[in-house]
CSV table of C-alpha atoms and ligand atoms in Angstrom, one decimal:
chain,number,residue,atom,x,y,z
A,192,MET,CA,-15.7,22.4,-15.4
A,193,ALA,CA,-17.1,19.9,-17.8
A,194,LYS,CA,-20.7,18.6,-18.2
A,195,VAL,CA,-21.1,14.9,-18.1
A,196,SER,CA,-24.2,12.8,-18.6
A,197,MET,CA,-24.6,9.1,-18.0
A,198,THR,CA,-27.1,6.5,-16.7
A,199,VAL,CA,-26.5,5.4,-13.1
A,200,ASN,CA,-28.6,2.4,-11.9
A,201,GLY,CA,-31.1,3.1,-14.6
A,202,GLN,CA,-31.5,6.9,-14.0
A,203,ASN,CA,-30.1,9.6,-16.2
A,204,VAL,CA,-27.8,12.0,-14.4
A,205,THR,CA,-26.1,15.1,-15.7
A,206,ARG,CA,-23.6,17.1,-13.6
A,207,ASP,CA,-20.9,19.7,-14.0
A,208,VAL,CA,-17.7,18.2,-12.7
A,209,GLU,CA,-14.0,19.0,-12.8
A,210,PRO,CA,-12.4,16.8,-15.5
A,211,ARG,CA,-10.1,15.3,-12.8
A,212,THR,CA,-13.1,13.9,-10.8
A,213,LEU,CA,-12.7,10.1,-10.5
A,214,LEU,CA,-15.8,8.0,-11.2
A,215,VAL,CA,-15.7,6.7,-7.6
A,216,GLU,CA,-15.7,10.3,-6.3
A,217,PHE,CA,-18.6,11.2,-8.7
A,218,LEU,CA,-20.6,8.3,-7.4
A,219,ARG,CA,-19.9,8.8,-3.7
A,220,GLN,CA,-19.7,12.5,-3.4
A,221,HIS,CA,-21.8,13.9,-6.2
A,222,LEU,CA,-24.5,11.2,-6.2
A,223,ASP,CA,-24.3,10.1,-2.5
A,224,LEU,CA,-24.0,6.5,-3.6
A,225,THR,CA,-21.5,5.4,-0.9
A,226,GLY,CA,-21.9,1.7,-1.5
A,227,THR,CA,-19.0,1.7,-3.8
A,228,HIS,CA,-15.9,1.8,-1.6
A,229,VAL,CA,-12.4,3.1,-1.9
A,230,GLY,CA,-9.9,0.6,-0.4
A,231,CYS,CA,-6.5,1.4,-1.9
A,232,ASP,CA,-7.1,4.2,-4.4
A,233,THR,CA,-4.2,2.6,-6.3
A,234,SER,CA,-6.0,0.2,-8.7
A,235,GLN,CA,-5.1,-2.9,-6.6
A,236,CYS,CA,-8.0,-3.9,-4.3
A,237,GLY,CA,-11.2,-3.9,-6.2
A,238,ALA,CA,-13.3,-2.4,-3.4
A,239,CYS,CA,-14.5,0.2,-6.0
A,240,VAL,CA,-15.6,-2.2,-8.8
A,241,VAL,CA,-18.7,-1.1,-10.6
A,242,HIS,CA,-20.2,-2.1,-14.0
A,243,LEU,CA,-19.6,0.2,-17.0
A,244,ASP,CA,-21.8,-0.9,-19.9
A,245,GLY,CA,-22.1,-4.3,-18.3
A,246,ARG,CA,-18.4,-5.0,-17.6
A,247,SER,CA,-16.6,-4.7,-14.3
A,248,VAL,CA,-14.1,-1.8,-13.9
A,249,LYS,CA,-12.3,-0.1,-11.1
A,250,ALA,CA,-14.1,3.2,-10.5
A,251,CYS,CA,-11.0,4.6,-8.8
A,252,THR,CA,-9.1,4.3,-12.1
A,253,MET,CA,-11.6,6.0,-14.3
A,254,LEU,CA,-12.6,9.6,-14.8
A,255,ALA,CA,-16.3,10.5,-14.5
A,256,VAL,CA,-15.9,12.4,-17.9
A,257,GLN,CA,-14.8,9.1,-19.5
A,258,CYS,CA,-18.3,7.7,-18.8
A,259,GLU,CA,-20.1,10.2,-21.0
A,260,GLY,CA,-23.2,8.4,-22.5
A,261,ALA,CA,-22.4,5.1,-20.6
A,262,LYS,CA,-24.5,2.9,-18.4
A,263,VAL,CA,-23.0,2.6,-14.9
A,264,MET,CA,-24.3,0.1,-12.3
A,265,THR,CA,-23.4,0.1,-8.7
A,266,ILE,CA,-24.2,-2.2,-5.8
A,267,GLU,CA,-27.2,0.1,-5.0
A,268,GLY,CA,-28.7,-0.8,-8.3
A,269,LEU,CA,-28.9,-4.5,-7.9
A,270,ALA,CA,-31.8,-5.1,-5.5
A,271,GLN,CA,-35.2,-5.0,-7.3
A,272,ASN,CA,-38.5,-4.1,-5.4
A,273,GLY,CA,-36.9,-4.7,-2.1
A,274,GLU,CA,-35.5,-8.2,-3.1
A,275,LEU,CA,-31.8,-8.7,-2.9
A,276,HIS,CA,-30.1,-9.7,-6.2
A,277,PRO,CA,-29.4,-13.5,-6.2
A,278,MET,CA,-25.6,-12.8,-5.8
A,279,GLN,CA,-26.2,-10.6,-2.8
A,280,ALA,CA,-28.5,-13.2,-1.3
A,281,ALA,CA,-25.9,-15.8,-1.8
A,282,PHE,CA,-23.2,-13.8,0.0
A,283,ARG,CA,-25.5,-13.4,3.0
A,284,GLU,CA,-26.5,-17.0,3.0
A,285,HIS,CA,-23.0,-18.4,2.7
A,286,HIS,CA,-21.3,-15.9,5.0
A,287,GLY,CA,-19.3,-14.5,2.1
A,288,LEU,CA,-18.3,-11.5,4.2
A,289,GLN,CA,-17.1,-10.4,7.6
A,290,CYS,CA,-16.5,-6.7,7.8
A,291,GLY,CA,-18.1,-6.2,4.5
A,292,PHE,CA,-15.7,-3.6,3.1
A,293,CYS,CA,-14.7,-5.6,0.1
A,294,THR,CA,-18.2,-7.0,-0.5
A,295,PRO,CA,-19.7,-4.4,-3.0
A,296,GLY,CA,-16.7,-4.9,-5.3
A,297,MET,CA,-16.7,-8.7,-4.8
A,298,ILE,CA,-20.4,-8.8,-5.8
A,299,MET,CA,-20.1,-6.5,-8.8
A,300,SER,CA,-17.1,-8.5,-10.0
A,301,ALA,CA,-18.8,-11.9,-9.4
A,302,ILE,CA,-21.9,-10.8,-11.4
A,303,ASP,CA,-19.7,-9.8,-14.4
A,304,LEU,CA,-18.1,-13.2,-14.2
A,305,VAL,CA,-21.4,-15.0,-14.2
A,306,GLN,CA,-22.9,-12.9,-16.9
A,307,HIS,CA,-20.1,-14.1,-19.2
A,308,ASN,CA,-19.5,-17.6,-17.8
A,309,PRO,CA,-22.8,-18.8,-16.3
A,310,SER,CA,-21.4,-21.8,-14.3
A,311,PRO,CA,-17.8,-21.1,-13.4
A,312,SER,CA,-15.7,-23.7,-11.7
A,313,GLU,CA,-14.0,-23.0,-8.3
A,314,ASP,CA,-10.8,-22.5,-10.2
A,315,GLU,CA,-12.3,-20.0,-12.6
A,316,ILE,CA,-13.8,-18.1,-9.7
A,317,ARG,CA,-10.5,-17.9,-7.8
A,318,HIS,CA,-8.7,-16.7,-10.9
A,319,TRP,CA,-11.4,-14.2,-11.6
A,320,LEU,CA,-11.0,-12.7,-8.1
A,321,GLU,CA,-7.4,-11.7,-8.8
A,322,GLY,CA,-8.4,-8.1,-8.7
A,323,ASN,CA,-10.5,-8.2,-5.5
A,324,LEU,CA,-8.7,-8.3,-2.2
A,325,CYS,CA,-10.4,-9.3,1.1
A,326,ARG,CA,-8.6,-8.8,4.4
A,327,CYS,CA,-11.1,-10.8,6.5
A,328,THR,CA,-12.6,-14.0,5.1
A,329,GLY,CA,-9.8,-16.0,3.6
A,330,TYR,CA,-11.9,-16.2,0.4
A,331,HIS,CA,-13.4,-19.7,1.0
A,332,ASN,CA,-16.9,-18.5,1.7
A,333,ILE,CA,-16.7,-15.8,-1.0
A,334,VAL,CA,-16.0,-18.6,-3.5
A,335,LYS,CA,-18.8,-20.7,-2.1
A,336,ALA,CA,-21.2,-17.7,-2.3
A,337,ILE,CA,-20.3,-17.0,-5.9
A,338,LYS,CA,-20.9,-20.6,-6.9
A,339,ALA,CA,-24.3,-20.6,-5.2
A,340,GLY,CA,-25.0,-17.1,-6.6
A,341,ALA,CA,-24.2,-18.3,-10.1
A,342,ALA,CA,-26.6,-21.3,-9.7
A,343,SER,CA,-29.4,-19.1,-8.5
A,344,MET,CA,-28.8,-16.6,-11.3
A,345,GLY,CA,-29.7,-19.5,-13.6
A,346,GLY,CA,-26.3,-20.9,-14.5
B,163,MET,CA,-4.3,15.0,-9.3
B,164,TYR,CA,-3.6,18.3,-10.8
B,165,ALA,CA,-6.3,19.9,-12.9
B,166,PHE,CA,-6.4,19.6,-16.7
B,167,GLU,CA,-8.6,20.4,-19.7
B,168,PHE,CA,-10.4,17.3,-21.1
B,169,HIS,CA,-11.1,16.5,-24.7
B,170,ARG,CA,-13.0,13.7,-26.3
B,171,PRO,CA,-12.3,13.8,-30.1
B,172,SER,CA,-14.1,11.5,-32.5
B,173,SER,CA,-11.4,11.1,-35.1
B,174,VAL,CA,-7.6,10.6,-35.1
B,175,ALA,CA,-7.2,13.8,-37.0
B,176,ASP,CA,-9.0,15.7,-34.2
B,177,ALA,CA,-7.0,14.0,-31.5
B,178,ILE,CA,-3.7,15.0,-33.2
B,179,ALA,CA,-5.0,18.6,-33.6
B,180,ALA,CA,-6.0,18.7,-29.9
B,181,LEU,CA,-2.6,17.3,-28.9
B,182,LYS,CA,-0.8,19.9,-31.1
B,183,ALA,CA,-2.9,22.8,-29.8
B,184,ALA,CA,-2.2,21.9,-26.1
B,185,SER,CA,0.8,23.3,-24.3
B,186,ASP,CA,1.5,19.9,-22.7
B,187,GLY,CA,-1.2,17.4,-23.9
B,188,LYS,CA,-1.4,13.7,-23.1
B,189,LEU,CA,-3.4,11.0,-24.9
B,190,MET,CA,-5.5,8.7,-22.7
B,191,ALA,CA,-6.6,5.2,-23.7
B,192,GLY,CA,-8.0,3.2,-20.8
B,193,GLY,CA,-6.2,5.3,-18.2
B,194,GLN,CA,-4.9,2.2,-16.4
B,195,THR,CA,-1.4,3.6,-16.3
B,196,LEU,CA,-2.1,7.3,-16.9
B,197,ILE,CA,-4.7,7.8,-14.1
B,198,PRO,CA,-2.5,6.2,-11.4
B,199,THR,CA,0.4,8.4,-12.7
B,200,LEU,CA,-1.8,11.5,-12.5
B,201,LYS,CA,-2.9,10.6,-9.0
B,202,GLN,CA,0.6,10.4,-7.9
B,203,ARG,CA,1.3,13.8,-9.5
B,204,LEU,CA,4.1,12.2,-11.5
B,205,ALA,CA,2.7,14.0,-14.6
B,206,GLN,CA,0.9,17.4,-14.9
B,207,PRO,CA,-0.5,17.6,-18.4
B,208,SER,CA,-2.3,20.8,-19.4
B,209,ASP,CA,-4.8,18.7,-21.5
B,210,VAL,CA,-5.9,15.1,-21.5
B,211,ILE,CA,-7.2,13.8,-24.8
B,212,ASP,CA,-9.4,10.7,-24.5
B,213,LEU,CA,-9.2,8.3,-27.3
B,214,GLY,CA,-12.3,6.4,-26.2
B,215,GLY,CA,-14.7,8.0,-28.7
B,216,ILE,CA,-12.6,7.3,-31.8
B,217,LYS,CA,-14.3,4.4,-33.7
B,218,GLU,CA,-11.5,3.8,-36.1
B,219,LEU,CA,-9.2,2.8,-33.3
B,220,HIS,CA,-11.4,-0.1,-32.1
B,221,GLY,CA,-11.9,-3.6,-33.4
B,222,ILE,CA,-9.9,-6.7,-34.3
B,223,ARG,CA,-9.9,-8.0,-37.9
B,224,GLN,CA,-8.0,-10.4,-40.2
B,225,ASP,CA,-6.3,-8.8,-43.1
B,226,GLY,CA,-4.9,-11.5,-45.4
B,227,ASN,CA,-2.4,-13.4,-43.4
B,228,SER,CA,-2.3,-10.8,-40.6
B,229,LEU,CA,-4.3,-10.0,-37.5
B,230,VAL,CA,-4.9,-6.3,-37.2
B,231,ILE,CA,-5.8,-5.1,-33.6
B,232,GLY,CA,-7.0,-1.6,-33.1
B,233,ALA,CA,-5.0,0.5,-30.6
B,234,MET,CA,-8.1,0.8,-28.4
B,235,ALA,CA,-8.8,-2.9,-28.3
B,236,LYS,CA,-8.9,-3.9,-24.6
B,237,HIS,CA,-6.9,-6.8,-23.2
B,238,GLY,CA,-10.3,-8.5,-22.4
B,239,GLU,CA,-11.4,-8.2,-26.0
B,240,VAL,CA,-8.2,-9.8,-27.3
B,241,ALA,CA,-8.5,-12.5,-24.5
B,242,GLY,CA,-12.2,-13.0,-25.5
B,243,SER,CA,-11.8,-13.0,-29.2
B,244,ASP,CA,-12.4,-16.2,-31.1
B,245,LEU,CA,-10.6,-14.7,-34.1
B,246,VAL,CA,-7.4,-14.1,-32.1
B,247,LYS,CA,-7.7,-17.6,-30.6
B,248,SER,CA,-7.9,-19.2,-34.0
B,249,VAL,CA,-5.2,-17.2,-35.7
B,250,ILE,CA,-2.6,-16.7,-33.0
B,251,PRO,CA,-3.6,-18.7,-29.9
B,252,GLY,CA,-0.4,-17.7,-28.0
B,253,LEU,CA,-1.4,-14.0,-28.2
B,254,HIS,CA,-4.9,-14.8,-27.0
B,255,GLU,CA,-3.4,-16.6,-24.0
B,256,LEU,CA,-1.0,-13.8,-23.3
B,257,ALA,CA,-3.8,-11.2,-23.2
B,258,GLY,CA,-5.7,-13.2,-20.6
B,259,LEU,CA,-2.6,-13.2,-18.3
B,260,ILE,CA,-2.5,-9.4,-18.1
B,261,GLY,CA,-3.4,-7.9,-14.7
B,262,ASP,CA,-6.9,-8.8,-13.5
B,263,PRO,CA,-10.3,-8.8,-15.1
B,264,GLN,CA,-11.0,-5.2,-14.3
B,265,VAL,CA,-7.6,-4.0,-15.7
B,266,ARG,CA,-8.3,-6.1,-18.8
B,267,ASN,CA,-11.7,-4.4,-19.2
B,268,ARG,CA,-10.1,-1.0,-19.5
B,269,GLY,CA,-6.4,-1.4,-20.5
B,270,THR,CA,-5.6,-1.3,-24.2
B,271,ILE,CA,-2.9,-2.7,-26.5
B,272,GLY,CA,-2.1,0.7,-27.8
B,273,GLY,CA,-1.7,2.1,-24.3
B,274,SER,CA,0.5,-0.8,-23.2
B,275,LEU,CA,2.8,-0.4,-26.2
B,276,ALA,CA,3.0,3.4,-26.0
B,277,ASN,CA,3.9,3.1,-22.4
B,278,SER,CA,6.5,0.3,-22.9
B,279,ASP,CA,6.6,-0.6,-19.2
B,280,PRO,CA,9.6,-3.0,-18.8
B,281,ALA,CA,7.3,-5.5,-17.2
B,282,ALA,CA,4.4,-5.4,-19.6
B,283,ASP,CA,3.4,-8.5,-21.6
B,284,TYR,CA,2.5,-7.3,-25.1
B,285,PRO,CA,6.0,-6.1,-25.9
B,286,ALA,CA,7.2,-9.7,-25.9
B,287,ALA,CA,4.5,-10.6,-28.4
B,288,VAL,CA,5.1,-7.7,-30.7
B,289,LEU,CA,8.8,-8.5,-30.9
B,290,ALA,CA,8.5,-12.3,-31.1
B,291,LEU,CA,5.8,-12.1,-33.7
B,292,ASN,CA,7.5,-9.4,-35.8
B,293,ALA,CA,4.5,-7.2,-35.6
B,294,THR,CA,4.2,-3.7,-37.2
B,295,ILE,CA,3.1,-0.7,-35.1
B,296,LYS,CA,0.8,1.5,-37.3
B,297,THR,CA,0.6,5.1,-36.3
B,298,ASP,CA,-1.2,8.2,-37.7
B,299,ARG,CA,1.8,8.8,-40.0
B,300,ARG,CA,3.9,5.6,-40.6
B,301,SER,CA,4.5,1.9,-39.8
B,302,ILE,CA,7.2,1.0,-37.4
B,303,ALA,CA,8.8,-2.5,-37.4
B,304,ALA,CA,8.8,-4.2,-34.0
B,305,ASP,CA,12.6,-4.4,-34.1
B,306,ASP,CA,12.9,-0.6,-34.3
B,307,TYR,CA,10.2,0.2,-31.8
B,308,PHE,CA,11.4,-0.5,-28.3
B,309,THR,CA,14.3,1.9,-27.5
B,310,GLY,CA,14.8,1.9,-23.8
B,311,LEU,CA,13.1,2.2,-20.3
B,312,PHE,CA,9.6,3.6,-21.1
B,313,GLN,CA,11.1,4.8,-24.4
B,314,THR,CA,9.8,4.0,-27.9
B,315,ALA,CA,10.4,5.2,-31.4
B,316,LEU,CA,7.1,7.2,-31.2
B,317,ALA,CA,7.4,11.0,-31.6
B,318,ASP,CA,5.8,13.1,-28.8
B,319,ASP,CA,2.7,13.8,-30.9
B,320,GLU,CA,2.4,10.4,-32.6
B,321,LEU,CA,-0.6,8.2,-32.1
B,322,ILE,CA,-0.7,4.4,-32.5
B,323,THR,CA,-3.7,3.4,-34.5
B,324,ALA,CA,-3.3,-0.4,-34.8
B,325,ILE,CA,-0.9,-3.3,-34.4
B,326,SER,CA,-0.6,-5.7,-37.3
B,327,PHE,CA,0.6,-9.3,-36.3
B,328,PRO,CA,1.6,-11.6,-39.2
B,329,ARG,CA,0.3,-15.1,-38.5
B,330,PRO,CA,3.1,-17.2,-37.1
B,331,GLU,CA,3.4,-21.0,-37.8
B,332,ALA,CA,3.1,-21.4,-34.0
B,333,CYS,CA,4.0,-19.5,-30.8
B,334,GLY,CA,4.0,-19.9,-27.1
B,335,TYR,CA,4.3,-17.5,-24.1
B,336,ALA,CA,5.5,-18.3,-20.5
B,337,LYS,CA,5.3,-15.7,-17.8
B,338,PHE,CA,6.7,-15.7,-14.3
B,339,ARG,CA,4.5,-13.1,-12.7
B,340,ASN,CA,4.7,-10.9,-9.7
B,341,PRO,CA,2.0,-12.4,-7.5
B,342,ALA,CA,0.9,-9.0,-6.2
B,343,SER,CA,0.8,-6.8,-9.3
B,344,ARG,CA,0.7,-9.7,-11.9
B,345,TYR,CA,3.1,-7.9,-14.1
B,346,ALA,CA,5.9,-10.0,-15.6
B,347,ILE,CA,9.0,-10.5,-13.6
B,348,VAL,CA,10.1,-12.3,-16.7
B,349,GLY,CA,8.0,-13.2,-19.7
B,350,VAL,CA,9.2,-15.0,-22.9
B,351,MET,CA,7.5,-15.5,-26.2
B,352,VAL,CA,8.9,-18.0,-28.7
B,353,ALA,CA,7.6,-18.0,-32.2
B,354,ARG,CA,8.2,-20.0,-35.4
B,355,THR,CA,7.6,-17.5,-38.1
B,356,GLY,CA,8.1,-17.4,-41.9
B,357,GLY,CA,11.2,-15.4,-41.2
B,358,GLY,CA,12.7,-18.0,-38.8
B,359,VAL,CA,12.5,-18.5,-35.0
B,360,ARG,CA,12.1,-15.5,-32.8
B,361,VAL,CA,12.5,-15.3,-29.1
B,362,ALA,CA,11.6,-12.1,-27.2
B,363,VAL,CA,11.9,-11.3,-23.5
B,364,THR,CA,10.0,-8.8,-21.3
B,365,GLY,CA,10.4,-8.0,-17.7
B,366,ALA,CA,14.1,-8.7,-17.6
B,367,GLY,CA,15.6,-5.6,-19.1
B,368,PRO,CA,14.8,-1.9,-19.5
B,369,CYS,CA,12.6,-2.8,-22.5
B,370,ALA,CA,11.7,-6.0,-24.5
B,371,PHE,CA,14.6,-7.6,-26.4
B,372,ARG,CA,15.4,-10.6,-28.5
B,373,LEU,CA,17.8,-13.5,-27.8
B,374,PRO,CA,19.7,-14.3,-31.0
B,375,ASP,CA,21.6,-17.3,-29.5
B,376,PHE,CA,18.4,-18.8,-28.3
B,377,GLU,CA,16.9,-18.3,-31.7
B,378,ARG,CA,19.8,-20.0,-33.4
B,379,ALA,CA,19.6,-22.9,-31.0
B,380,LEU,CA,15.9,-23.4,-31.7
B,381,ALA,CA,16.4,-23.0,-35.4
B,382,GLY,CA,18.7,-26.0,-35.2
B,383,SER,CA,16.3,-28.1,-33.1
B,384,PHE,CA,13.0,-26.7,-32.0
B,385,SER,CA,12.8,-28.2,-28.5
B,386,ALA,CA,13.2,-27.1,-24.9
B,387,ASP,CA,16.3,-29.3,-24.6
B,388,ALA,CA,18.0,-27.2,-27.3
B,389,LEU,CA,18.1,-24.3,-24.8
B,390,ALA,CA,19.3,-26.4,-21.8
B,391,GLY,CA,23.0,-25.4,-22.2
B,392,LEU,CA,22.4,-21.7,-22.8
B,393,SER,CA,22.6,-18.9,-20.3
B,394,VAL,CA,21.9,-15.2,-20.2
B,395,SER,CA,24.3,-12.6,-18.7
B,396,PRO,CA,22.8,-10.7,-15.8
B,397,SER,CA,24.7,-7.6,-16.8
B,398,GLY,CA,22.3,-4.8,-17.7
B,399,LEU,CA,19.2,-6.7,-16.5
B,400,ASN,CA,16.7,-5.3,-14.0
B,401,SER,CA,17.4,-5.8,-10.3
B,402,ASP,CA,14.8,-4.8,-7.7
B,403,MET,CA,13.0,-5.9,-4.6
B,404,HIS,CA,11.2,-8.6,-6.6
B,405,ALA,CA,14.2,-10.3,-8.3
B,406,SER,CA,17.9,-9.7,-8.7
B,407,ALA,CA,19.5,-9.5,-12.1
B,408,GLU,CA,21.0,-13.0,-11.6
B,409,TYR,CA,17.6,-14.5,-10.8
B,410,ARG,CA,16.1,-12.8,-13.8
B,411,ALA,CA,18.8,-14.1,-16.0
B,412,HIS,CA,18.1,-17.6,-14.7
B,413,LEU,CA,14.4,-17.1,-15.2
B,414,VAL,CA,14.8,-16.1,-18.8
B,415,ARG,CA,16.1,-19.5,-19.8
B,416,VAL,CA,13.5,-21.3,-17.7
B,417,MET,CA,10.7,-19.3,-19.2
B,418,ALA,CA,12.1,-19.7,-22.7
B,419,GLN,CA,12.0,-23.5,-22.2
B,420,ARG,CA,8.5,-23.4,-20.8
B,421,ALA,CA,7.4,-21.2,-23.8
B,422,VAL,CA,8.8,-23.7,-26.2
B,423,LYS,CA,6.7,-26.4,-24.5
B,424,ALA,CA,3.7,-24.1,-24.6
B,425,VAL,CA,4.0,-23.6,-28.4
B,426,ARG,CA,0.8,-24.1,-30.3
C,701,FAD,C1,-3.3,-3.4,-11.2
C,701,FAD,C2,-2.7,-3.4,-12.5
C,701,FAD,C3,-2.1,-4.6,-13.0
C,701,FAD,C4,-1.5,-4.6,-14.3
C,701,FAD,N1,-0.9,-5.8,-14.7
C,701,FAD,C5,-0.4,-5.8,-15.9
C,701,FAD,C6,0.3,-7.0,-16.4
C,701,FAD,O1,0.3,-8.0,-15.7
C,701,FAD,N2,0.8,-7.0,-17.6
C,701,FAD,C7,0.8,-5.9,-18.4
C,701,FAD,O2,1.3,-5.9,-19.5
C,701,FAD,N3,0.2,-4.7,-18.0
C,701,FAD,C8,-0.4,-4.7,-16.8
C,701,FAD,N4,-1.0,-3.5,-16.4
C,701,FAD,C9,-1.0,-2.4,-17.3
C,701,FAD,C10,-2.2,-2.5,-18.3
C,701,FAD,O3,-1.9,-3.5,-19.1
C,701,FAD,C11,-2.5,-1.2,-19.1
C,701,FAD,O4,-3.0,-1.6,-20.4
C,701,FAD,C12,-1.4,-0.4,-19.4
C,701,FAD,O5,-1.1,0.2,-18.2
C,701,FAD,C13,-1.8,0.8,-20.4
C,701,FAD,O6,-3.0,1.3,-20.0
C,701,FAD,P1,-4.0,2.0,-20.9
C,701,FAD,O7,-4.2,1.1,-22.1
C,701,FAD,O8,-5.2,2.2,-20.1
C,701,FAD,O9,-3.3,3.3,-21.4
C,701,FAD,P2,-3.3,4.7,-20.7
C,701,FAD,O10,-3.0,4.6,-19.2
C,701,FAD,O11,-4.5,5.5,-21.0
C,701,FAD,O12,-2.0,5.4,-21.4
C,701,FAD,C14,-0.7,4.9,-21.1
C,701,FAD,C15,0.3,5.8,-21.9
C,701,FAD,O13,0.2,5.5,-23.3
C,701,FAD,C16,-0.2,6.7,-24.1
C,701,FAD,N5,-1.1,6.2,-25.1
C,701,FAD,C17,-2.3,5.5,-24.9
C,701,FAD,N6,-2.8,5.2,-26.1
C,701,FAD,C18,-2.0,5.7,-27.0
C,701,FAD,C19,-2.0,5.6,-28.5
C,701,FAD,N7,-3.0,5.0,-29.1
C,701,FAD,N8,-1.0,6.2,-29.1
C,701,FAD,C20,0.0,6.8,-28.5
C,701,FAD,N9,0.1,6.9,-27.2
C,701,FAD,C21,-0.9,6.3,-26.4
C,701,FAD,C22,-0.7,7.7,-23.1
C,701,FAD,O14,-0.5,9.0,-23.4
C,701,FAD,C23,0.0,7.3,-21.8
C,701,FAD,O15,1.3,7.9,-21.8
C,701,FAD,C24,-1.6,-3.5,-15.1
C,701,FAD,C25,-2.2,-2.3,-14.7
C,701,FAD,C26,-2.8,-2.3,-13.4
C,701,FAD,C27,-3.5,-1.0,-12.9
C,702,FES,S1,-10.0,1.5,-4.5
C,702,FES,FE1,-10.1,1.1,-6.6
C,702,FES,S2,-8.9,-0.7,-6.7
C,702,FES,FE2,-8.7,-0.2,-4.6
C,703,FES,S1,-15.0,-8.9,4.4
C,703,FES,FE1,-13.6,-7.5,5.3
C,703,FES,S2,-12.4,-7.1,3.6
C,703,FES,FE2,-13.5,-8.7,2.9
């Protein structure tokens, strides 16, 4: 066992874990934060995307112990005082989801994009989503939602 | 994934010591290759030594006429660096074509080169730009570094610390990528350097390699047309469900011509 401490959605957490515990397992099974999904478990689909120190990463391709001292943000950490984050609200408003399985990863990925490129073009959004797969929507409304989300985030 | 002991050293010396002390230790950079490998139980190291806490392996700086990129520099850092963009724009562009944003936020140049995947992008740049691989004990010239399929000149317990890229006069990269994985089916970098024209290919063979006849043709006339009459033998090239050896051989010339047109 190894002891690991990190900040998850603003709260300090310390747990004893096996070194082979994936970050996504740590979030879902140790912290009961099941908003982060596992689609492929092979680093392809992006359903597991979370923020590590402000950048989007695939939580299925990281060990929890690699996050020692880091700040992790998951989909559960976005809403403030019962208000959806503007990107979440935009996905709802623009029907950026059908089954919703890919959505937490899409939203975390989109927020990383907008934090570094406040008003991305449609082309930039589509390129950015290379690591996020959706089986339902055909992407059009996801792209629309991200454009709108970027605008309401102040871009 | 099999169980292992985990170490997070804060210096290169401590990392090497941990590696030497382990019965079957493995270094870990961003884990973008290693973690999938461990998940598939294709490796069973006794100890994993995380390089993430070693400050001296991070950072990108200019040293005289060279760009020195720390082994732990992530692809996203290289693709986002104004320094890289101004000194070697072709390298900046190449880094932005690797994988997807999340892979680029974790994957490192040192990990990519230590792994020497036949379809990885950086090997083409290292060879074409005549870079030097700096390790904990020596410097390895690009021409001596890639030795075969997932094989390099590195010793089992050797650690890459940085890669030094001499500034070329100009260079360009063209990649025909697998639309699913985004790895290179064929990638070619063409560079005009102080030591002449260099053309390096990734994706097509067991490891990155140079094309001397393409280099001679471009030394005579640096234009895409100068390559029009050349061809590459499919013998020894990779053949898989994505592309036959013959198709890859064809793509090498097409990508080399596109790379010449992309030279900046
Ligand atoms: C979905 C996906 C798509 C990808 N697409 C591309 C692509 O298009 N092009 C491309 O080039 N790559 C691609 N990659 C690979 C990516 O570029 C990684 O950088 C690469 O796999 C190496 O990963 P890493 O840096 O995290 O190293 P790790 O996975 O941590 O390590 C890889 C190997 O290198 C060794 N190692 C790591 N650092 C050092 C060091 N400093 N010294 C000595 N040995 C070391 C490790 O022991 C291990 O054997 C992709 C990966 C994924 C998951
Ligand atoms: S579950 Fe992590 S990328 Fe698919
Ligand atoms: S909404 Fe179903 S996978 Fe994207």
